[in-house]
Coordinates of C-alpha atoms in Angstrom, one line a residue:
E275 CA 57.4 -13.9 96.8
T276 CA 54.6 -12.4 99.7
F277 CA 52.4 -11.9 97.0
K278 CA 52.6 -15.9 95.5
F279 CA 52.0 -16.9 99.2
W280 CA 49.1 -14.6 99.7
L281 CA 47.8 -15.7 96.4
A282 CA 48.3 -19.6 97.3
D283 CA 46.1 -18.7 100.0
K284 CA 43.4 -17.2 97.9
M285 CA 43.2 -19.9 95.7
N286 CA 42.7 -22.1 98.1
S287 CA 40.1 -20.6 99.6
G288 CA 37.5 -20.3 96.3
T289 CA 39.5 -17.4 94.3
K290 CA 39.5 -18.6 90.3
L291 CA 42.9 -17.2 88.1
A292 CA 43.0 -15.0 85.5
H293 CA 46.4 -15.7 84.0
G294 CA 48.8 -14.6 81.3
Q295 CA 52.2 -15.6 78.7
H296 CA 54.2 -12.7 79.9
G297 CA 57.2 -13.6 77.5
G298 CA 57.6 -14.2 73.2
G299 CA 60.6 -16.5 73.1
A300 CA 59.6 -19.4 74.3
Y301 CA 55.2 -20.2 74.9
F302 CA 54.1 -22.1 72.3
I303 CA 57.3 -22.9 69.9
L304 CA 59.4 -25.5 72.8
K305 CA 58.8 -29.0 73.3
E306 CA 58.8 -28.5 76.2
L307 CA 58.6 -25.8 78.4
F308 CA 58.2 -26.3 82.7
W309 CA 57.0 -22.5 83.3
E310 CA 54.9 -22.7 80.5
T311 CA 53.2 -26.1 81.9
F312 CA 53.0 -25.0 85.5
E313 CA 50.5 -21.1 84.2
F314 CA 48.3 -23.3 82.6
E315 CA 48.1 -25.8 85.9
I316 CA 47.5 -23.8 87.8
S317 CA 45.2 -20.6 86.2
N318 CA 41.4 -20.8 85.8
K319 CA 42.1 -18.9 82.6
Y320 CA 44.6 -18.5 80.2
F321 CA 45.4 -16.2 78.0
N322 CA 48.6 -15.4 74.5
W323 CA 49.2 -13.5 72.2
G324 CA 48.5 -15.0 69.0
T325 CA 46.1 -18.2 67.5
R326 CA 48.7 -20.7 68.3
K327 CA 48.2 -22.6 70.8
N328 CA 48.8 -26.2 72.9
N329 CA 47.1 -28.9 74.8
L330 CA 45.5 -26.4 77.3
N331 CA 43.4 -23.6 74.8
P332 CA 44.7 -20.8 75.5
I333 CA 42.5 -17.6 74.8
N334 CA 43.8 -15.8 71.9
I335 CA 43.3 -11.6 72.8
G336 CA 46.5 -9.8 71.3
N337 CA 49.9 -8.9 72.5
Y338 CA 48.6 -6.8 75.4
L339 CA 52.6 -5.7 76.2
L340 CA 52.8 -2.9 73.3
D341 CA 53.4 0.1 73.6
T342 CA 51.6 1.5 70.2
K343 CA 52.6 4.7 71.0
N344 CA 56.7 3.1 69.4
E345 CA 54.6 1.8 65.9
N346 CA 57.3 2.4 63.7
K347 CA 58.0 5.2 62.5
N348 CA 59.9 5.5 59.3
I349 CA 64.2 6.1 60.6
N350 CA 66.5 6.2 57.4
S351 CA 70.1 6.4 59.2
Q352 CA 72.8 3.5 59.1
K353 CA 72.4 3.1 62.9
F354 CA 71.4 -0.8 64.1
L355 CA 71.1 -2.1 67.7
V356 CA 71.9 -5.3 68.5
V357 CA 70.7 -6.8 71.2
F358 CA 72.7 -9.5 73.2
S359 CA 71.6 -12.9 74.7
T360 CA 72.2 -13.5 78.6
S361 CA 73.4 -16.8 80.2
D362 CA 70.4 -18.6 81.9
L363 CA 70.7 -22.2 83.3
F364 CA 67.4 -23.3 83.9
K365 CA 65.8 -21.3 81.2
R366 CA 65.8 -24.8 79.0
S367 CA 65.7 -27.0 81.1
A368 CA 66.8 -29.2 77.9
L369 CA 70.1 -27.4 77.8
I370 CA 70.8 -28.2 81.2
W371 CA 72.8 -30.5 80.6
D372 CA 75.2 -28.9 78.4
Y373 CA 74.2 -25.7 79.1
Y374 CA 78.4 -24.9 78.8
H375 CA 78.0 -26.1 74.8
Y376 CA 74.7 -24.1 74.6
M377 CA 76.6 -20.7 75.8
T378 CA 80.1 -21.1 72.9
D379 CA 77.9 -21.7 70.0
G380 CA 75.2 -19.2 70.0
A381 CA 78.5 -16.7 71.1
D382 CA 80.4 -18.3 68.4
Q383 CA 77.9 -17.7 65.8
T384 CA 77.6 -13.7 66.5
Q385 CA 81.3 -13.2 67.0
T386 CA 81.1 -14.9 63.4
F387 CA 78.4 -11.8 62.4
F388 CA 80.8 -9.3 64.5
D389 CA 83.7 -10.9 61.6
N390 CA 82.3 -10.2 58.6
I391 CA 80.3 -7.5 59.0
N392 CA 81.0 -5.0 56.1
F393 CA 82.0 -1.2 58.5
S394 CA 82.3 0.7 56.0
S395 CA 78.2 1.2 55.6
V396 CA 77.5 1.1 58.8
N397 CA 77.3 4.9 60.4
E398 CA 77.2 3.5 63.5
L399 CA 76.7 -0.5 66.1
N400 CA 75.3 -0.3 69.0
L401 CA 75.4 -3.1 72.0
R402 CA 73.3 -3.2 74.0
L403 CA 73.5 -5.3 76.7
H404 CA 71.6 -7.8 78.2
P405 CA 70.7 -6.2 81.8
Q406 CA 70.7 -9.4 83.9
D407 CA 74.5 -10.5 82.0
R408 CA 76.4 -9.0 84.6
H409 CA 75.2 -10.8 87.2
R410 CA 76.4 -14.2 85.6
R411 CA 80.0 -13.2 86.7
E412 CA 82.0 -16.8 85.1
L413 CA 78.9 -17.1 82.4
Q414 CA 78.8 -13.2 81.2
Y415 CA 77.8 -13.9 77.6
S416 CA 79.2 -10.4 76.6
N417 CA 82.9 -12.1 77.6
F418 CA 82.8 -14.4 74.8
I419 CA 82.6 -12.5 72.7
K420 CA 85.8 -10.3 71.1
F421 CA 84.7 -6.6 69.8
K422 CA 87.0 -5.5 67.0
N423 CA 85.5 -2.7 65.1
N424 CA 85.7 1.1 66.8
K425 CA 82.2 1.0 65.9
I426 CA 80.6 -0.4 67.8
N427 CA 79.7 0.5 71.0
K428 CA 78.8 -0.4 74.0
V429 CA 75.3 1.5 75.5
N430 CA 74.0 1.9 79.0
Y431 CA 72.0 -2.1 80.4
K432 CA 69.7 1.0 81.5
S433 CA 69.0 2.7 79.2
R434 CA 64.9 2.6 78.6
F435 CA 64.8 -0.3 75.5
D436 CA 61.3 1.2 73.8
K437 CA 63.7 4.6 73.7
L438 CA 66.8 3.3 71.9
V439 CA 64.3 1.2 69.7
K440 CA 63.5 5.3 68.2
K441 CA 67.0 5.8 67.4
H442 CA 67.9 3.0 65.0
S443 CA 66.5 1.7 62.1
L444 CA 66.7 -1.3 62.6
I445 CA 67.5 -3.6 66.1
I446 CA 69.7 -7.1 65.5
F447 CA 68.9 -10.0 68.1
T448 CA 71.2 -12.2 68.9
Y449 CA 68.6 -14.6 70.6
L450 CA 64.8 -15.6 70.2
S451 CA 64.0 -12.1 72.7
T452 CA 60.2 -11.2 74.5
E453 CA 61.9 -7.0 72.7
F454 CA 61.3 -9.6 68.9
F455 CA 57.9 -10.7 69.4
K456 CA 56.4 -7.3 70.0
M457 CA 58.7 -5.3 67.1
M458 CA 57.5 -8.0 64.7
A459 CA 54.1 -6.8 66.0
L460 CA 54.9 -3.1 65.7
N461 CA 56.0 -3.1 62.6
K462 CA 59.8 -2.9 63.8
P463 CA 63.0 -3.6 60.9
C464 CA 64.5 -6.7 63.4
L465 CA 67.0 -9.7 62.5
V466 CA 67.6 -12.0 64.0
L467 CA 70.7 -15.0 65.3
I468 CA 68.5 -18.8 66.0
N469 CA 71.5 -21.4 66.2
K470 CA 69.9 -24.5 64.4
K471 CA 70.9 -27.1 66.3
N472 CA 68.7 -25.2 68.8
I473 CA 65.4 -25.3 65.7
D474 CA 66.0 -28.7 64.9
N475 CA 66.4 -29.9 68.8
L476 CA 63.2 -28.0 70.6
F477 CA 61.5 -26.5 69.0
N478 CA 58.2 -27.8 68.2
A479 CA 56.6 -28.9 64.8
V480 CA 54.6 -26.2 64.5
A481 CA 57.0 -23.7 65.7
K482 CA 60.1 -25.4 62.8
K483 CA 57.7 -24.8 59.6
D484 CA 56.7 -20.9 61.3
F485 CA 60.6 -20.2 61.3
E486 CA 61.0 -21.2 58.6
K487 CA 59.1 -19.0 56.5
L488 CA 61.3 -16.2 58.7
I489 CA 64.3 -18.1 57.4
D490 CA 62.7 -17.7 54.0
I491 CA 62.6 -13.9 54.0
G492 CA 65.1 -13.1 55.1
I493 CA 64.5 -12.2 58.9
L494 CA 65.4 -15.2 60.7
H495 CA 69.2 -16.5 60.7
T496 CA 70.5 -19.8 62.1
N497 CA 74.1 -19.3 61.4
G498 CA 76.4 -15.6 61.8
L499 CA 77.8 -15.4 58.0
S500 CA 74.5 -15.5 57.0
L501 CA 73.4 -12.6 59.3
A502 CA 76.5 -10.0 58.6
N503 CA 75.3 -10.9 54.7
K504 CA 72.3 -10.0 55.0
L505 CA 72.9 -7.1 56.9
N506 CA 76.1 -5.8 54.4
L507 CA 73.0 -6.1 52.1
I508 CA 70.3 -4.0 53.1
S509 CA 72.3 -1.5 55.4
N510 CA 72.0 1.4 52.7
N511 CA 68.0 1.3 52.7
V512 CA 66.8 -0.8 55.1
E513 CA 63.4 0.7 55.2
N514 CA 63.4 -0.5 51.4
W515 CA 64.1 -4.3 52.3
W516 CA 61.5 -4.6 55.0
N517 CA 57.9 -2.5 53.4
N518 CA 59.3 -5.6 50.0
K519 CA 55.6 -7.8 49.6
E520 CA 56.6 -11.2 50.3
I521 CA 58.1 -10.2 53.6
I522 CA 55.1 -8.0 55.1
K523 CA 52.6 -10.5 54.2
A524 CA 55.1 -13.1 56.6
K525 CA 55.6 -10.7 59.0
D526 CA 51.7 -10.3 59.5
E527 CA 50.2 -14.4 59.5
F528 CA 53.6 -14.8 61.9
C529 CA 52.3 -12.1 64.2
K530 CA 49.1 -14.0 63.7
N531 CA 50.6 -16.9 65.4
Y532 CA 52.5 -15.6 67.7
S533 CA 52.1 -11.5 68.8
N534 CA 49.1 -10.3 67.5
P535 CA 49.7 -5.9 68.1
H536 CA 44.6 -6.0 67.6
F537 CA 44.4 -6.7 71.9
N538 CA 40.8 -7.4 71.9
I539 CA 39.8 -5.4 74.8
D540 CA 36.7 -6.5 74.9
T541 CA 37.5 -10.8 74.5
F542 CA 39.5 -10.1 77.8
I543 CA 36.5 -8.2 79.6
N544 CA 34.4 -11.0 78.5
E545 CA 35.6 -14.0 79.8
L546 CA 37.1 -12.8 82.9
K547 CA 32.9 -11.5 83.3
I548 CA 32.7 -15.7 82.6
L549 CA 35.4 -16.5 85.1
K550 CA 33.4 -14.4 87.5

């Protein structure tokens, strides 16, 4: 917190602030996102990951949080990693007054997913709980799910995500995680589950159209049964599915809009020079 007071003091004295998005799961997607608005308003320059913009006109320089050493390498296995959400009461302000049902709706779809997996074609299904989930007491997301199959293993929440990714052929997200945007940019096979009501009620019109394209190609699913059916269908050969021409085209378009893997350092430096 001390840094924030120091920064405010510097800005009051005329220092200019360059800022940038630090997550992927909401920026330029939701109709309302309080920290996106706040970050823009306090910044003299604002950098984003893709070409999607709002009326405050950010500067696209690509996803500068990527570790390109972790670009996808073919893993011919049936080991899959499921990444769990966490309960964050103030993350989506539009949901603040009905958060319990937001949680349970998502948990119901996740439960449906687990209940309909064909485990005969799955060697190993590892589950990574969100590191913050253990702090949520009665609202721990993992408490809403019953794990009925002994092939589902919980990995240590302290395990580094990038190391886990290298050991699995497919990453399955139960929410719109920042890591989903990274996996798309790094060309790592992945699936994501997003409640349809959230897309309908919270996403802006442009984002809806973009994410509907992910639904069409089977990366994004709005219910647990659809997600389970997709996993059952592709589990024997994830790479063939992921490298289909139609999917490659949609992935490239999505990454251009929201998580460009090519960090433009020249643009970044030039914009800082102008700011100075």
